[in-house]
XYZ file of C-alpha atoms in Angstrom:
619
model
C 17.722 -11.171 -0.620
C 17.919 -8.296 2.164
C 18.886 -9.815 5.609
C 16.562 -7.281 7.800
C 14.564 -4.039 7.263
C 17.120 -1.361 5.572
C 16.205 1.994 5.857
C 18.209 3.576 3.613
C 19.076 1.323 0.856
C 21.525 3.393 -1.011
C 24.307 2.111 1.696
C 24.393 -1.082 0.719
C 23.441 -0.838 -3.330
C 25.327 1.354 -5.962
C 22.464 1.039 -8.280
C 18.963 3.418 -7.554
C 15.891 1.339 -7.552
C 12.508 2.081 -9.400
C 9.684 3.895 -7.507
C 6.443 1.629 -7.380
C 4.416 0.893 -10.332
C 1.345 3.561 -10.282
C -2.021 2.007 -11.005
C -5.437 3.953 -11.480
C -8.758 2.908 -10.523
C -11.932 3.566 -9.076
C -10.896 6.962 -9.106
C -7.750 6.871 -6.785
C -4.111 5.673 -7.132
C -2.481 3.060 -6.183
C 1.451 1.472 -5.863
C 2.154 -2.056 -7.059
C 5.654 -3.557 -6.036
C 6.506 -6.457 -7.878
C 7.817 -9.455 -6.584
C 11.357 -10.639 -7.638
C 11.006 -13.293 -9.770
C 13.876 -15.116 -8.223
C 11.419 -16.029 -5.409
C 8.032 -15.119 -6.210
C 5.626 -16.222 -3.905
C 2.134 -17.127 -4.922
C 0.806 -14.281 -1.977
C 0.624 -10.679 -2.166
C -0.079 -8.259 0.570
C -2.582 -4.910 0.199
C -1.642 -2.369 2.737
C -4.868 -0.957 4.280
C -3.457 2.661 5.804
C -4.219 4.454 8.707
C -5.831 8.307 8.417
C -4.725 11.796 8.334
C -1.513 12.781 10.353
C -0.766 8.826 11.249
C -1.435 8.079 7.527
C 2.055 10.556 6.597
C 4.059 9.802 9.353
C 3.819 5.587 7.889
C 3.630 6.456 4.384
C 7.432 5.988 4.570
C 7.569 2.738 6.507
C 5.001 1.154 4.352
C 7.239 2.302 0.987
C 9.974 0.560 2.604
C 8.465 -2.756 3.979
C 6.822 -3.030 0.423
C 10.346 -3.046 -1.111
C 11.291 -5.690 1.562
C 8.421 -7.582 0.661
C 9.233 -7.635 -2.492
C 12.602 -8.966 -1.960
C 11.251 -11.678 -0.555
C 9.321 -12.736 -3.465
C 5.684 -10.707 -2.287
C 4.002 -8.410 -4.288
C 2.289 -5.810 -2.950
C -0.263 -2.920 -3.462
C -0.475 0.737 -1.482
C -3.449 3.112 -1.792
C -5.372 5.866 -1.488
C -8.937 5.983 0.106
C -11.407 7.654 -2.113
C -11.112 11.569 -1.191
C -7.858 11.341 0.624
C -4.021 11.792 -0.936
C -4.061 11.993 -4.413
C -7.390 10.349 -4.635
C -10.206 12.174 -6.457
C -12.727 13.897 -3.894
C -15.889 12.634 -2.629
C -18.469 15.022 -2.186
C -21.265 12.315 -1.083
C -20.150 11.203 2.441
C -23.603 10.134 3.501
C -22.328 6.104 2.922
C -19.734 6.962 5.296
C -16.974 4.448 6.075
C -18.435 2.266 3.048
C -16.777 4.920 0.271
C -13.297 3.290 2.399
C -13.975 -0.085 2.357
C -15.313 0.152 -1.525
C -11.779 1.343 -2.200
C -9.660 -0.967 -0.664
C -11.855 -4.023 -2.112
C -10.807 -2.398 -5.774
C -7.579 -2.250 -4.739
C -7.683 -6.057 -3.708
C -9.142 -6.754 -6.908
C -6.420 -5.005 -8.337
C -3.409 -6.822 -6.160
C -4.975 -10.128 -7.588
C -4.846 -9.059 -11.023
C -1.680 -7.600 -10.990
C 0.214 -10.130 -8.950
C -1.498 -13.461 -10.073
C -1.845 -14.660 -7.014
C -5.465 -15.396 -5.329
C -3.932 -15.527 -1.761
C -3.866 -12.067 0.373
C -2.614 -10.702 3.121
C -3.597 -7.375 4.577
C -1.024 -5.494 6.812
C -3.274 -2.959 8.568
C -2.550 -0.145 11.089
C -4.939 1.967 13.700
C -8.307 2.696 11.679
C -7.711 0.873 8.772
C -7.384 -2.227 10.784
C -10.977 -1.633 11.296
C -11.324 -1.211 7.322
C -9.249 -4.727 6.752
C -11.398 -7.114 9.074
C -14.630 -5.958 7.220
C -12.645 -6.372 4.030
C -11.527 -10.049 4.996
C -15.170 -10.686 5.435
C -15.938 -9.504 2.305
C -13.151 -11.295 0.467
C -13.314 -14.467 2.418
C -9.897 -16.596 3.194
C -7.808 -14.250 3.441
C -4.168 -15.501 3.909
C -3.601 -13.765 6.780
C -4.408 -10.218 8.353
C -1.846 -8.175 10.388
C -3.312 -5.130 13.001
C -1.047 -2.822 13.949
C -1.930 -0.814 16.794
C -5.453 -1.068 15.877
C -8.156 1.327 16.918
C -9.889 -0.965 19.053
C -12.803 1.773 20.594
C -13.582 4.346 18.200
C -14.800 7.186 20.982
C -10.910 6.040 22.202
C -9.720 6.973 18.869
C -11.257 10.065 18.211
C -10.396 11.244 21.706
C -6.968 10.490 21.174
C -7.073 12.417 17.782
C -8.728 15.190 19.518
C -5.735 15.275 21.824
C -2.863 15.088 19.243
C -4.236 17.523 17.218
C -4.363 19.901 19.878
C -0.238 18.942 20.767
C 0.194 19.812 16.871
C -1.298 23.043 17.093
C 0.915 23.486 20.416
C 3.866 22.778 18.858
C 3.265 24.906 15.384
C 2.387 27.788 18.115
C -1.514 27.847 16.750
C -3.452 30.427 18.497
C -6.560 29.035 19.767
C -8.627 31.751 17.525
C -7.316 30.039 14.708
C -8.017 26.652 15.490
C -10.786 24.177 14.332
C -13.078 23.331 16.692
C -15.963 22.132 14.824
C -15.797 18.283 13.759
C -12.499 16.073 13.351
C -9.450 17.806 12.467
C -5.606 16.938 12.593
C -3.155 18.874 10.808
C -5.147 20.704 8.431
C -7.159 16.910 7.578
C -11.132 16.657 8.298
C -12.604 13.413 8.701
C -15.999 14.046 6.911
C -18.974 14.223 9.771
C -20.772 11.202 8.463
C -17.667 8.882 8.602
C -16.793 10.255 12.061
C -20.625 9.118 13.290
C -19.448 5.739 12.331
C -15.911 5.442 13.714
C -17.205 6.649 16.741
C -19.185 3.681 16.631
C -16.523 1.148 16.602
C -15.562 -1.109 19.184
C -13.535 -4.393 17.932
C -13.818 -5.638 21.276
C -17.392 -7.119 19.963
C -15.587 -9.153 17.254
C -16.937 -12.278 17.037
C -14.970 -13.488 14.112
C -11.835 -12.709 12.440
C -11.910 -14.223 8.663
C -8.095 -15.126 8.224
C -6.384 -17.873 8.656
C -3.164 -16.116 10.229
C -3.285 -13.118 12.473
C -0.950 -11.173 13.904
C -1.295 -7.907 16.607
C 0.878 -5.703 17.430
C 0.444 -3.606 20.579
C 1.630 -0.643 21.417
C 3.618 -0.192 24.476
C 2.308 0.593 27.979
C -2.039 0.076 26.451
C -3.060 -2.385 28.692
C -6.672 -1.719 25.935
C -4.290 -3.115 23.284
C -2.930 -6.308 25.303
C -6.882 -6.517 26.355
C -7.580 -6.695 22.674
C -4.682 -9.273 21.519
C -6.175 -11.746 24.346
C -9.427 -11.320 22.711
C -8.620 -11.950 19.538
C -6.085 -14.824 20.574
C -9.560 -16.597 22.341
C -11.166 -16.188 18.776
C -7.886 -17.325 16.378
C -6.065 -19.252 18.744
C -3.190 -18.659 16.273
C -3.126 -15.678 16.480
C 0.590 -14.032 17.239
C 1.379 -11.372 19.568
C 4.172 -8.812 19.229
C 4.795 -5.523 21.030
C 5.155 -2.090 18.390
C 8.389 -1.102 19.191
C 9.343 2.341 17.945
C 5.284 3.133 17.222
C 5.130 6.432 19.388
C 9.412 7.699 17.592
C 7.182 6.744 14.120
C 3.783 8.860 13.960
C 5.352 11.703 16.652
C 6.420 13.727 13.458
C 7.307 12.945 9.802
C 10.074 15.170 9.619
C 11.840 13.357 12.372
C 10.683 10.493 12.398
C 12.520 7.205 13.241
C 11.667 4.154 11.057
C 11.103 1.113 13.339
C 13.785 -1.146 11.966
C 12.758 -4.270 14.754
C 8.964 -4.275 13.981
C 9.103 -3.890 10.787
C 11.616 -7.066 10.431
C 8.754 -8.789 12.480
C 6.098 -8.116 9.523
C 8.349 -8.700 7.083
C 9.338 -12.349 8.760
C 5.666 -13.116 9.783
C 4.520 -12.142 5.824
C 7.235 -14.510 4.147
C 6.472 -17.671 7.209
C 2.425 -17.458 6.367
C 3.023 -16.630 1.956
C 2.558 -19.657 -0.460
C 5.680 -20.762 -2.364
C 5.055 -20.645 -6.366
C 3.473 -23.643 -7.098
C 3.260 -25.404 -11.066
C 3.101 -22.638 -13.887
C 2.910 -18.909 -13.298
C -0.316 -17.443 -13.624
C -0.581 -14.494 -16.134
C -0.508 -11.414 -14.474
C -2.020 -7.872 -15.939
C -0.184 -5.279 -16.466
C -0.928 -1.893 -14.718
C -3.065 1.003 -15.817
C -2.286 3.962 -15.593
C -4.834 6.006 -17.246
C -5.047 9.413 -15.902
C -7.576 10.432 -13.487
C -9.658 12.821 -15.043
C -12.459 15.775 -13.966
C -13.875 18.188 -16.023
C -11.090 20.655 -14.642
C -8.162 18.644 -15.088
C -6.302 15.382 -15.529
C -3.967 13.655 -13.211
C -1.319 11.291 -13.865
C 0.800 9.380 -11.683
C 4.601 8.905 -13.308
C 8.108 7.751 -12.172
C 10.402 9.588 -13.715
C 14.814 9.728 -13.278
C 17.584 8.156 -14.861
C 16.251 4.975 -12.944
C 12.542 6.048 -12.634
C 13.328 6.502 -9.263
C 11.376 9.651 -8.259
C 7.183 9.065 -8.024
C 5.215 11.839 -8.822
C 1.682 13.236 -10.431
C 1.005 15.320 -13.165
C -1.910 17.817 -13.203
C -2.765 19.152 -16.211
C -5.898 21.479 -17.394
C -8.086 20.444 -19.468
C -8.749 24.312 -20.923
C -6.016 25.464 -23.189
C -2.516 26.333 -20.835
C -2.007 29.956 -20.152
C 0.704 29.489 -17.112
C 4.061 28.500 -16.570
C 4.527 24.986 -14.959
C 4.683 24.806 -10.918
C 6.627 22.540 -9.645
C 5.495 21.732 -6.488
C 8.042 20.406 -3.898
C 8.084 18.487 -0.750
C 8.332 19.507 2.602
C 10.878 17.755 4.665
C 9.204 14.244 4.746
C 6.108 14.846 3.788
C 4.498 12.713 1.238
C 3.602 14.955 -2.019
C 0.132 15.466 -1.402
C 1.563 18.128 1.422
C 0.836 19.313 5.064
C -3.553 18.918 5.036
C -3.423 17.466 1.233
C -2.573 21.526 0.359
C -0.408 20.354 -2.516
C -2.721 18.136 -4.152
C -5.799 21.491 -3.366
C -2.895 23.853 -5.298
C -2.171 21.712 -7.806
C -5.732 21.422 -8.880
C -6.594 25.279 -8.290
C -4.266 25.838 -10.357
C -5.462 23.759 -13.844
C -8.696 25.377 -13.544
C -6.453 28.024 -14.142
C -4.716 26.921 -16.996
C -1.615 26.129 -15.437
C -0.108 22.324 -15.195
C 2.186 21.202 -11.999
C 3.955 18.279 -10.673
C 4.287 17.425 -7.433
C 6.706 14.784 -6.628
C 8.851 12.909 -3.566
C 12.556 13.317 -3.472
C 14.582 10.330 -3.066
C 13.972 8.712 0.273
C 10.723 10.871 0.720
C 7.561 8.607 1.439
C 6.937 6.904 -2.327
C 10.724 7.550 -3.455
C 13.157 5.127 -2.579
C 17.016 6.570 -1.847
C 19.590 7.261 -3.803
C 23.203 5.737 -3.986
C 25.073 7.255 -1.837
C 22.725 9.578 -0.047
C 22.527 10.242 3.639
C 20.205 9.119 5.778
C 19.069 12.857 6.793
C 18.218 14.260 2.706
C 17.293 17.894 3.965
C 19.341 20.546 2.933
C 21.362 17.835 0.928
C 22.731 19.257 -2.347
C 21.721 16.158 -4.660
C 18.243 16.858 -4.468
C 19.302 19.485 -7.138
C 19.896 16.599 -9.907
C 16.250 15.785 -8.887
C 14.891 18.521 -9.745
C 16.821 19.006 -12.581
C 15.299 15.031 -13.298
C 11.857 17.041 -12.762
C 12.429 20.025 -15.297
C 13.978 17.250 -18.057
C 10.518 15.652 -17.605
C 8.501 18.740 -18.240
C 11.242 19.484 -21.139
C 10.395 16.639 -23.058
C 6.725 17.016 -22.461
C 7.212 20.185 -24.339
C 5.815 21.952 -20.418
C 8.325 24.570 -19.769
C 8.780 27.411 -18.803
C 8.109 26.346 -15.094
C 8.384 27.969 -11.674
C 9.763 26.442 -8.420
C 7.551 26.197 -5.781
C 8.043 25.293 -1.835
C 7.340 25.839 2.000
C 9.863 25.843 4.469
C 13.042 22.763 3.708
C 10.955 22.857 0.309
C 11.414 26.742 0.330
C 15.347 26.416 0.750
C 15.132 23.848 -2.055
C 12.931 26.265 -4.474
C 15.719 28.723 -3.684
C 18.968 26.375 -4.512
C 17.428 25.095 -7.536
C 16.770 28.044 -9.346
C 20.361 28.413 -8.675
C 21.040 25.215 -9.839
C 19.277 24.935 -13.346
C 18.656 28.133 -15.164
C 15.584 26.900 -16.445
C 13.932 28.207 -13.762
C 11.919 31.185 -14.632
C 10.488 31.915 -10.889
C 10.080 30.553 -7.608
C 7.882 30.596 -4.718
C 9.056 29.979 -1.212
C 7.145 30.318 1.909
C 8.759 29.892 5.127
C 12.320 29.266 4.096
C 14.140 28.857 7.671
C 17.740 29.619 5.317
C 18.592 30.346 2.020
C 22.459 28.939 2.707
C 23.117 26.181 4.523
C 26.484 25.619 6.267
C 26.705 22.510 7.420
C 27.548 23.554 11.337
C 24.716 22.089 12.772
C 22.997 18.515 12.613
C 18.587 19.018 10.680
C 17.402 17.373 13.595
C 19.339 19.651 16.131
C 18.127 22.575 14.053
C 14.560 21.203 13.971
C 14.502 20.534 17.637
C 16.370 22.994 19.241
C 15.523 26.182 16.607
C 15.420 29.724 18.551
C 12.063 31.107 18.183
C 11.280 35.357 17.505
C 11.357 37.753 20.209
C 7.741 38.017 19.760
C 6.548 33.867 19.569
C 8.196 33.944 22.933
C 6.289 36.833 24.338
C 3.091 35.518 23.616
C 3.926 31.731 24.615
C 4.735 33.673 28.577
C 1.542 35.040 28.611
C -0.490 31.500 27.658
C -1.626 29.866 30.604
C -0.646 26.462 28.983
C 3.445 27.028 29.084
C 2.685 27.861 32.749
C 1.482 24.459 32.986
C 4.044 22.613 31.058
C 6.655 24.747 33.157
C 5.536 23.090 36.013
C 5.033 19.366 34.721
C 8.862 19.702 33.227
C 8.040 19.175 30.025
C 9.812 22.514 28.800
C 14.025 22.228 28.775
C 14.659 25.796 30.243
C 18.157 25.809 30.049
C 17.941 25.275 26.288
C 14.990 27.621 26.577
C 17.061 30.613 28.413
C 19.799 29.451 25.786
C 17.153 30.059 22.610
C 15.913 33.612 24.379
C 19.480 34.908 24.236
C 20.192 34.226 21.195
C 17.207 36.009 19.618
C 18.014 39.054 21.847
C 21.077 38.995 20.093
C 19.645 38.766 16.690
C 18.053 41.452 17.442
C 20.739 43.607 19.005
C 22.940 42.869 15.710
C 19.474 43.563 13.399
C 19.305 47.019 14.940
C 22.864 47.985 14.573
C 22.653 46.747 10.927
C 23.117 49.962 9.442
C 26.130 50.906 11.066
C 27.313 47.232 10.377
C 27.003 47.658 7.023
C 29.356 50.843 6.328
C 32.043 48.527 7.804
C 34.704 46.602 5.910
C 33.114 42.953 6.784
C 30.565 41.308 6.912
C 29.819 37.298 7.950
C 30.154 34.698 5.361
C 26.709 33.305 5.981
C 25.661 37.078 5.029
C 27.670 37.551 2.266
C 27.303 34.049 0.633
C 23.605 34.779 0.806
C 23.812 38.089 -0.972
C 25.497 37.153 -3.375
C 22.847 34.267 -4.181
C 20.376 36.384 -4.177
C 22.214 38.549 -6.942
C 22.687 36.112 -8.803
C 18.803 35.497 -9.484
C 18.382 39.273 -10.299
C 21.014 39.187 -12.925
C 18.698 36.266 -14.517
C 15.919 37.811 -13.651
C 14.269 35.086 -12.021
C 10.866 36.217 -10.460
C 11.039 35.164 -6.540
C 8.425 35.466 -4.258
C 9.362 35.323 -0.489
C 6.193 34.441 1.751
C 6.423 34.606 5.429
C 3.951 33.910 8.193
C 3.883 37.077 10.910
C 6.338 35.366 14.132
C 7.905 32.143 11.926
C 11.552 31.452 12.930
C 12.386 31.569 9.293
C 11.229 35.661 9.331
C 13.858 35.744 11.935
C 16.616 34.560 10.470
C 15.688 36.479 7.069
C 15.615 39.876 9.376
C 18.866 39.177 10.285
C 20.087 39.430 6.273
C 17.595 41.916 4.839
C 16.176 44.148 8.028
C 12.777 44.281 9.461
C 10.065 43.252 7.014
C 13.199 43.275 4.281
C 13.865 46.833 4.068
C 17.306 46.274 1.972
C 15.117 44.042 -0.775
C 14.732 47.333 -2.838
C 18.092 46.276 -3.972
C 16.379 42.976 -5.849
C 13.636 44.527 -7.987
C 12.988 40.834 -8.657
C 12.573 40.006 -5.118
C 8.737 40.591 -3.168
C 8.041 39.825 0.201
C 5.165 39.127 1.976
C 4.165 38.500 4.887
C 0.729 36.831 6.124
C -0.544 37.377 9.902
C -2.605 35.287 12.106
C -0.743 32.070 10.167
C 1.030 28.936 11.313
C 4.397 27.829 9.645
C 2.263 25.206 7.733
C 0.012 27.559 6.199
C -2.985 25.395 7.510
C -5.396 28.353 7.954
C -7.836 29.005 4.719
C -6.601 31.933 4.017
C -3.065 31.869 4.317
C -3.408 29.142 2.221
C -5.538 31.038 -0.469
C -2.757 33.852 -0.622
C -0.106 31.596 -1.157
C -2.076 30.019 -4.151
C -2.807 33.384 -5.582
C 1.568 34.007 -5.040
C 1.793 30.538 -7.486
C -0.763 31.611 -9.600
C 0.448 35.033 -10.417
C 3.878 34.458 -10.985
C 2.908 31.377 -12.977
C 0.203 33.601 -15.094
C 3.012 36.449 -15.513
C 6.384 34.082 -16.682
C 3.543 31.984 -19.122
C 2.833 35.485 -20.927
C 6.454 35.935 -21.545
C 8.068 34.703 -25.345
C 10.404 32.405 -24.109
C 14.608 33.013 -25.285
C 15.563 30.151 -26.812
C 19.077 29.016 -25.626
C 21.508 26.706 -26.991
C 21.554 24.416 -24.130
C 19.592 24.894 -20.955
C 19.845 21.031 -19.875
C 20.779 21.084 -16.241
C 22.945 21.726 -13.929
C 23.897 25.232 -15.165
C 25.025 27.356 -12.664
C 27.133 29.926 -13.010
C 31.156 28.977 -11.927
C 30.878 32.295 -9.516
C 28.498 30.389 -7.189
C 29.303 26.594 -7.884
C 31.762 26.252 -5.504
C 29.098 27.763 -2.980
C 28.123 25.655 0.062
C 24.649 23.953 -0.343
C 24.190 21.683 1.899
């Protein structure tokens, strides 16, 4: 039994552990962790999710205090709303917060089912706490109900959203032309208008009754609104326990650096296994899961684990017209779950079967739903043994008889797009959009890189003529040395971008350079279709300048290479139609490699790359 909440298991196990069970029903998906029968407990706990941006940033945490749970002898179930993740859509809003709390009584129906045990808890954080004490009401008796920094007012709430979204677009440098300003937004999410109406109307501080018998709230740090609301609820379940939600703000600031919080979530872990029933007397019989696929008219959607260990959790979207395409495989982007940045994976993926053309789209190891790998860092990005998972991912579509395939990818997915077509040579084509590097050396630390990245000559033009970076100027909220530091360095760039073509009549040239070159040859003499999409002033253009010249001008060396380049965009791709031409870049290089007879090979298994480049830095 794990002493604590582990992060990272594969430090202390040498053997990978399963992804979740998938489960389908009521038209979404859901993950079932099983308890260990060494100490099953006759309780099982039903996550109940927060929304949009805060819903990504936990989807990590919750994977990993499931596993705990389950440890401990709990079972446990994690879900999607209906019209959210990989849930089907919902284009009849006008029941508004109902079509939520329909879903997660399904899904308790499910746990029960699953688990065999009749006793619930629901762990709960911001608005879905809101979701779980209607949904104790309905179920009546729950075991126990956990709210995590719960939205107490719902005007509070959407305020609050109102305001993060806006430090999102901030730090993704979104113009305010091409910002949403009509209804609910955060990071390319809408909250439909008729479930906003009723959020708004929230205000738990009217609770009158809280149907569980154990309750716990945890507050976030420095809201004297959350304290106000654990003394309320304390006067209602005298019980009640009170903890503070240390780490909450280093959680939901950003997936991609985000900082699992190790103490609270050893508080909900220890709270769970003091309030769960010991097995009592003979086991009850517990149903299997389903996992039928989810199916439109369009397509058909199923959730699989797949790996030497079924370790990696992804879905399956196939047409349900006759295939004309080669198969995308759609990859994450730094830590964000595989639905993608404003559910854009799960939009492509579907797009694309009306289409004719199948995907998957799929975590890496010790991404949101996939648990770590032996031996792994803690940091995965730009870590060479995500190769073997892709390589898992094409033996999957190998045996489903689904290849040829395409990689596709934005930004750390990009980079990985790039080194696995490398990496297995049955890659026929890849798309990457906003690659920051196509080599990575090692020198510096992701996060350093992440935080500290220099921006282009022309981001930091237009950032001194916003009124706003006057402002934060003068609060201190902008590091200028580091700034002045950044600014340099892309004058520099630039100085050495301009003098490229004397550079390159000269003897040398840097390894980074030449390393990358000779990558990129190495797709042209496999003739691996690449697209390369940029938006206008991302850092990633920069850094690609610095290799090919201004808006590539040496790519007419690669006939197999095409850039692009998309104005008015953030690096996300969260505007319409930078999103549209990027699904037209999939779907045309997918269209084009399907047409193609395919060369049957002896052995195209994985891990074939050529002994010229295997002893190539990767990571």
């Amino acid at each position: 039994m794990s002493t604590g909440l582990d992060t990272n298991k594969s430090k202390t196990t040498q053997r990978a552990a399963a992804a979740a069970e998938p489960v389908t029903f009521a038209g979404t998906i859901g993950l079932y962790a099983p308890a260990s029968q060494a100490a099953r407990k006759s309780t099982a706990v039903l996550f109940v999710s927060p929304w949009g941006f805060e819903e990504m940033c936990t989807r990590k945490f919750f994977r990993i205090l499931a596993e705990e749970l389950a440890e401990a002898g709990v079972a446990s179930l994690r879900f999607d709303y209906a019209g959210t993740g990989d849930a089907l859509d919902v284009t009849d809003h006008s029941r508004g917060l109902a079509v939520w709390l329909e879903t997660a009584e399904q899904a308790a129906a499910q746990l029960k089912s699953l688990s065999g045990c009749d006793n619930i808890i629901l762990v709960s954080q911001s608005l879905g706490s809101t979701i779980a004490v209607d949904l104790a009401q309905r179920l009546g008796g729950v075991e126990g109900i956990a709210l995590m920094a719960p939205a107490i007012s719902g005007r509070l709430y959407l305020r609050e959203l109102s305001v993060w979204s806006k430090m999102i677009d901030d730090g993704m440098g979104v113009a305010e032309s091409q910002r949403e300003t009509q209804g609910v937004w955060i990071a390319g999410l809408r909250m439909s208008d008729e479930i906003a109406a009723e959020v708004r109307k929230i205000n738990l501080m009217e609770l009158s009754k809280l149907d569980a018998r154990n309750c716990l709230v945890l507050t976030r740090p420095n809201r004297s609104a959350d304290e106000d609301f654990a003394a309320h609820v304390k006067d209602l379940h005298p019980a009640t326990r009170e903890a503070v939600y240390r780490g909450y703000d280093e959680l939901v600031f950003n997936p991609t650096i985000a900082t699992m919080p190790v103490e609270t979530g050893n508080h909900i872990v220890e709270w769970v296994k003091s309030i769960s029933r010991s097995q009592m007397g003979t086991s009850t019989r517990r149903q299997r899961p389903t996992v039928a696929p989810l199916t439109t008219a369009e397509f058909t959607e199923t959730p699989l684990r797949f790996g030497k260990a079924d370790e990696l959790y992804g879905i399956l979207c196939e047409p349900t017209a006759p295939r004309r395409g080669a198969t995308a495989i759609i990859l994450t982007t730094a830590y964000d779950r595989h639905a993608g940045w404003g559910r854009t994976s799960v939009k492509m993926a579907r797009a694309l079967a009306r289409d004719g053309i199948p995907s998957l789209r799929f975590d890496n190891a010790n991404v949101a739903d996939s648990p770590p790998t032996p031996g792994a860092p803690e940091q995965v990005l730009y870590f060479k043994g995500q190769n073997d998972e892709i390589a898992a991912a094409f033996d999957l579509l190998e045996s489903s008889k689904l290849l040829p395939a395409v990689l596709v990818g934005r930004c750390s997915g990009g980079y990985l797009a790039f080194q696995g077509s490398l990496w297995d040579e049955r890659s026929s084509g890849l798309i990457a959009a906003n690659p920051y590097v196509f080599h990575w050396s090692g020198k510096l630390t992701v996060d350093a890189s992440l935080r500290h990245v220099p921006r282009s000559l022309e981001t930091y033009r237009l950032k001194l003529l916003q009124f706003e970076t006057l402002k934060r100027l003068l609060r201190g909220e902008i590091d200028v040395p580091r700034a002045i530091k950044n600014f340099i360095t892309s004058l520099v760039r630039r100085a050495i971008r301009l003098s490229r073509p004397m550079l390159d009549f000269l003897p040398f040239r840097s390894e980074e350079r030449t390393a990358i070159l000779d990558l990129f040859q190495s797709l042209k003499a496999r003739k691996v279709d690449v697209s390369l999409i940029y938006t206008a002033h991302d850092t990633g253009l920069e850094q690609f300048n610095d290799h090919f010249g201004k808006n590539g001008s040496y790519l007419k060396r690669y006939g197999n290479v095409r850039l692009n380049i998309i104005p008015e965009a953030d690096h996300n791709l969260t505007q319409a139609h930078a999103q549209s031409f990027y699904l037209q870049e999939v779907r045309s290089i997918s269209l084009k490699i399907g047409t193609r007879q395919a060369t049957p090979q002896e052995d195209r298994s994985h891990a074939v790359r050529s002994p010229k480049y295997a002893n190539l830095p990767t990571s």
